CSV table of C-alpha atoms in Angstrom, one decimal:
chain,number,residue,atom,x,y,z
A,1,UNK,CA,26.7,38.7,12.9
A,2,UNK,CA,25.0,35.6,11.6
A,3,UNK,CA,21.6,36.4,13.1
A,4,UNK,CA,21.6,39.9,11.5
A,5,UNK,CA,22.5,38.6,8.1
A,6,UNK,CA,19.8,36.0,8.4
A,7,UNK,CA,17.3,38.6,9.4
A,8,UNK,CA,18.3,40.9,6.5
A,9,UNK,CA,17.9,37.9,4.1
A,10,UNK,CA,14.4,37.2,5.4
A,11,UNK,CA,13.5,40.9,5.2
A,12,UNK,CA,14.7,41.1,1.6
A,13,UNK,CA,12.7,37.9,0.7
A,14,UNK,CA,9.6,39.4,2.2
A,15,UNK,CA,10.1,42.7,0.4
A,16,UNK,CA,10.7,40.8,-2.9
A,17,UNK,CA,7.5,38.8,-2.5
A,18,UNK,CA,5.6,41.9,-1.6
A,19,UNK,CA,6.9,43.7,-4.7
A,20,UNK,CA,5.9,40.8,-6.9
A,21,UNK,CA,2.5,40.7,-5.3
A,22,UNK,CA,2.0,44.4,-5.8
A,23,UNK,CA,3.1,44.3,-9.4
A,24,UNK,CA,0.7,41.4,-10.1
A,25,UNK,CA,-2.1,43.3,-8.4
A,26,UNK,CA,-1.5,46.3,-10.6
A,27,UNK,CA,-1.3,44.2,-13.7
A,28,UNK,CA,-4.6,42.5,-13.0
A,29,UNK,CA,-6.2,45.8,-12.1
A,30,UNK,CA,-5.2,47.3,-15.4
A,31,UNK,CA,-6.3,44.2,-17.3
A,32,UNK,CA,-9.8,44.1,-15.7
A,33,UNK,CA,-10.2,47.8,-16.2
A,34,UNK,CA,-9.4,47.3,-19.9
A,35,UNK,CA,-12.0,44.5,-20.0
A,36,UNK,CA,-14.7,46.6,-18.3
A,37,UNK,CA,-14.3,49.3,-20.9
A,38,UNK,CA,-13.8,47.0,-23.9
A,39,UNK,CA,-16.5,46.1,-26.5
A,40,UNK,CA,-18.7,43.2,-25.4
A,41,UNK,CA,-17.5,41.1,-28.3
A,42,UNK,CA,-13.9,41.7,-27.3
A,43,UNK,CA,-14.7,41.0,-23.7
A,44,UNK,CA,-16.4,37.7,-24.6
A,45,UNK,CA,-13.4,36.7,-26.8
A,46,UNK,CA,-10.9,37.4,-24.1
A,47,UNK,CA,-12.8,35.6,-21.4
A,48,UNK,CA,-13.3,32.6,-23.7
A,49,UNK,CA,-9.6,32.5,-24.5
A,50,UNK,CA,-8.7,32.7,-20.8
A,51,UNK,CA,-11.2,30.0,-19.9
A,52,UNK,CA,-9.7,27.8,-22.7
A,53,UNK,CA,-6.2,28.3,-21.3
A,54,UNK,CA,-7.2,27.6,-17.8
A,55,UNK,CA,-9.1,24.4,-18.7
A,56,UNK,CA,-6.1,23.3,-20.7
A,57,UNK,CA,-3.7,24.0,-17.9
A,58,UNK,CA,-6.0,22.3,-15.4
A,59,UNK,CA,-6.2,19.2,-17.6
A,60,UNK,CA,-2.4,19.1,-17.9
A,61,UNK,CA,-2.0,19.6,-14.1
A,62,UNK,CA,-4.5,16.8,-13.3
A,63,UNK,CA,-2.8,14.5,-15.8
A,64,UNK,CA,0.5,15.1,-14.2
A,65,UNK,CA,-0.9,14.4,-10.7
A,66,UNK,CA,-2.4,11.1,-12.0
A,67,UNK,CA,0.8,10.0,-13.6
A,68,UNK,CA,2.8,10.8,-10.5
A,69,UNK,CA,0.3,8.9,-8.3
A,70,UNK,CA,0.3,6.0,-10.7
A,71,UNK,CA,4.1,5.9,-10.7
A,72,UNK,CA,4.2,6.1,-6.9
A,73,UNK,CA,1.6,3.3,-6.5
A,74,UNK,CA,3.5,1.1,-8.9
A,75,UNK,CA,6.7,1.6,-7.0
A,76,UNK,CA,4.9,0.8,-3.7
A,77,UNK,CA,3.3,-2.3,-5.3
A,78,UNK,CA,6.7,-3.6,-6.3
A,79,UNK,CA,8.0,-3.3,-2.8
A,80,UNK,CA,4.8,-5.0,-1.4
A,81,UNK,CA,5.0,-7.9,-3.9
A,82,UNK,CA,8.6,-8.5,-2.9
A,83,UNK,CA,8.1,-9.0,0.8
A,84,UNK,CA,4.6,-10.6,0.4
A,85,UNK,CA,6.2,-13.2,-1.9
A,86,UNK,CA,8.9,-13.8,0.8
A,87,UNK,CA,6.1,-14.3,3.4
A,88,UNK,CA,4.3,-16.8,1.2
A,89,UNK,CA,7.5,-18.7,0.6
A,90,UNK,CA,8.1,-19.0,4.4
A,91,UNK,CA,4.6,-20.2,5.1
A,92,UNK,CA,4.8,-22.7,2.2
A,93,UNK,CA,8.0,-24.1,3.7
A,94,UNK,CA,6.2,-24.5,7.0
A,95,UNK,CA,3.3,-26.4,5.5
A,96,UNK,CA,5.0,-28.4,2.7
A,97,UNK,CA,8.2,-28.9,4.6
A,98,UNK,CA,6.5,-31.4,6.9
A,99,UNK,CA,5.8,-33.7,4.0
A,100,UNK,CA,8.1,-36.7,3.2
A,101,UNK,CA,7.4,-36.2,-0.5
A,102,UNK,CA,9.3,-32.9,-0.9
A,103,UNK,CA,12.9,-31.9,-0.1
A,104,UNK,CA,12.1,-28.6,1.7
A,105,UNK,CA,13.4,-27.7,5.1
A,106,UNK,CA,11.0,-25.6,7.2
A,107,UNK,CA,12.5,-22.6,9.1
A,108,UNK,CA,13.6,-23.1,12.6
A,109,UNK,CA,11.7,-21.4,15.4
A,110,UNK,CA,14.4,-18.8,15.8
A,111,UNK,CA,14.4,-18.1,12.1
A,112,UNK,CA,10.7,-17.9,12.0
A,113,UNK,CA,10.5,-15.4,14.9
A,114,UNK,CA,13.1,-13.2,13.4
A,115,UNK,CA,11.4,-13.2,10.0
A,116,UNK,CA,8.0,-12.4,11.4
A,117,UNK,CA,9.4,-9.4,13.2
A,118,UNK,CA,10.8,-8.1,9.9
A,119,UNK,CA,7.5,-8.9,8.1
A,120,UNK,CA,5.5,-6.9,10.6
A,121,UNK,CA,7.8,-4.0,10.2
A,122,UNK,CA,7.3,-4.1,6.5
A,123,UNK,CA,3.5,-4.2,6.6
A,124,UNK,CA,3.5,-1.4,9.2
A,125,UNK,CA,5.3,0.8,6.6
A,126,UNK,CA,3.6,-0.5,3.4
A,127,UNK,CA,0.7,-2.8,4.2
A,128,UNK,CA,-3.0,-2.0,3.9
A,129,UNK,CA,-5.2,-1.9,7.1
A,130,UNK,CA,-6.7,-5.2,6.0
A,131,UNK,CA,-3.3,-6.9,5.9
A,132,UNK,CA,-2.3,-5.5,9.2
A,133,UNK,CA,-5.6,-6.6,10.8
A,134,UNK,CA,-5.3,-10.1,9.3
A,135,UNK,CA,-1.7,-10.4,10.5
A,136,UNK,CA,-2.7,-9.4,14.0
A,137,UNK,CA,-5.4,-12.0,14.0
A,138,UNK,CA,-3.0,-14.7,12.8
A,139,UNK,CA,-0.5,-13.7,15.5
A,140,UNK,CA,-3.1,-13.8,18.2
A,141,UNK,CA,-4.3,-17.2,17.0
A,142,UNK,CA,-0.7,-18.5,17.0
A,143,UNK,CA,0.0,-17.2,20.5
A,144,UNK,CA,-3.3,-18.3,22.2
A,145,UNK,CA,-4.1,-21.4,20.1
A,146,UNK,CA,-7.7,-20.1,19.8
A,147,UNK,CA,-8.8,-20.4,16.2
A,148,UNK,CA,-7.7,-22.2,13.0
A,149,UNK,CA,-4.3,-21.4,11.5
A,150,UNK,CA,-5.4,-22.3,8.0
A,151,UNK,CA,-8.5,-20.2,8.1
A,152,UNK,CA,-6.5,-17.2,9.4
A,153,UNK,CA,-3.8,-17.7,6.7
A,154,UNK,CA,-6.5,-17.8,4.0
A,155,UNK,CA,-7.9,-14.5,5.3
A,156,UNK,CA,-4.4,-13.0,5.3
A,157,UNK,CA,-3.7,-14.3,1.8
A,158,UNK,CA,-6.9,-12.6,0.5
A,159,UNK,CA,-5.9,-9.3,2.2
A,160,UNK,CA,-2.5,-9.6,0.5
A,161,UNK,CA,-3.9,-10.2,-2.9
A,162,UNK,CA,-6.3,-7.3,-2.5
A,163,UNK,CA,-3.4,-5.0,-1.4
A,164,UNK,CA,-1.4,-5.6,-4.6
A,165,UNK,CA,-4.4,-5.1,-6.8
A,166,UNK,CA,-5.5,-8.7,-7.4
A,167,UNK,CA,-9.2,-9.7,-7.3
A,168,UNK,CA,-10.5,-12.4,-5.0
A,169,UNK,CA,-13.8,-12.6,-6.9
A,170,UNK,CA,-14.7,-16.1,-7.8
A,171,UNK,CA,-12.6,-17.7,-5.1
A,172,UNK,CA,-14.4,-19.9,-2.7
A,173,UNK,CA,-13.6,-19.9,1.0
A,174,UNK,CA,-10.2,-21.4,1.9
A,175,UNK,CA,-9.3,-21.8,-1.8
A,176,UNK,CA,-5.9,-20.1,-1.4
A,177,UNK,CA,-4.7,-22.2,1.5
A,178,UNK,CA,-6.1,-25.4,-0.1
A,179,UNK,CA,-3.5,-25.0,-2.9
A,180,UNK,CA,-0.8,-26.1,-0.4
A,181,UNK,CA,-2.5,-29.3,0.7
A,182,UNK,CA,-2.0,-32.6,-1.1
A,183,UNK,CA,-5.6,-33.3,-0.5
A,184,UNK,CA,-7.6,-30.0,-0.4
A,185,UNK,CA,-10.7,-31.8,0.8
A,186,UNK,CA,-8.9,-32.3,4.2
A,187,UNK,CA,-9.6,-28.7,5.0
A,188,UNK,CA,-13.4,-29.4,4.9
A,189,UNK,CA,-13.1,-32.5,7.1
A,190,UNK,CA,-12.9,-31.5,10.8
A,191,UNK,CA,-11.1,-34.7,11.9
A,192,UNK,CA,-8.5,-34.6,9.1
A,193,UNK,CA,-8.0,-30.9,9.6
A,194,UNK,CA,-7.3,-31.4,13.3
A,195,UNK,CA,-4.8,-34.1,12.5
A,196,UNK,CA,-2.9,-31.8,10.2
A,197,UNK,CA,-2.8,-29.0,12.8
A,198,UNK,CA,-1.7,-31.5,15.4
A,199,UNK,CA,1.1,-32.7,13.2
A,200,UNK,CA,2.3,-29.1,12.5
A,201,UNK,CA,2.3,-28.3,16.2
A,202,UNK,CA,4.2,-31.4,17.0
A,203,UNK,CA,6.9,-30.6,14.3
A,204,UNK,CA,7.2,-27.1,15.6
A,205,UNK,CA,7.8,-28.3,19.2
């Protein structure tokens, strides 16, 4: 009977663990009994040796944990960089593709919707809370029209940089999104900014 064989295996495993535990308890009992009756100098030497070994093992253990964590973080970072880079490329095509000075075709509405679904899936698995919140804010702005697309994108870009370990220190507001504009000062001029947004909306429609 399969269930009986399984039960016997479990019972044997429990018995084995119990035997090992009992043996370890006897061993430690003998050891501590020896220490209690040993000369104080011997006791101090043994305790010092044990402490040294434990500290050494602890250091090795912590180092291994840090190395594994670092390797895992680096692997995750590589994944993040890949799909974040793809997102930046898609947005750049949307912005720069509307210019007559470059030969770049912006994605169609269907392609854009499909890509954004994939991007949101990726950040749900790998993105930081800041990136997720910035993406939701950008999506809400896109669907309601309430807000500024460039400002939301700049906030999302900063969250992305932070998520892959890059510093935003020293960057002024909107510096990241200004890099894609032929005239960065347009972002600081309300009238010019509205003209750019209107042009993008017209092209999308």
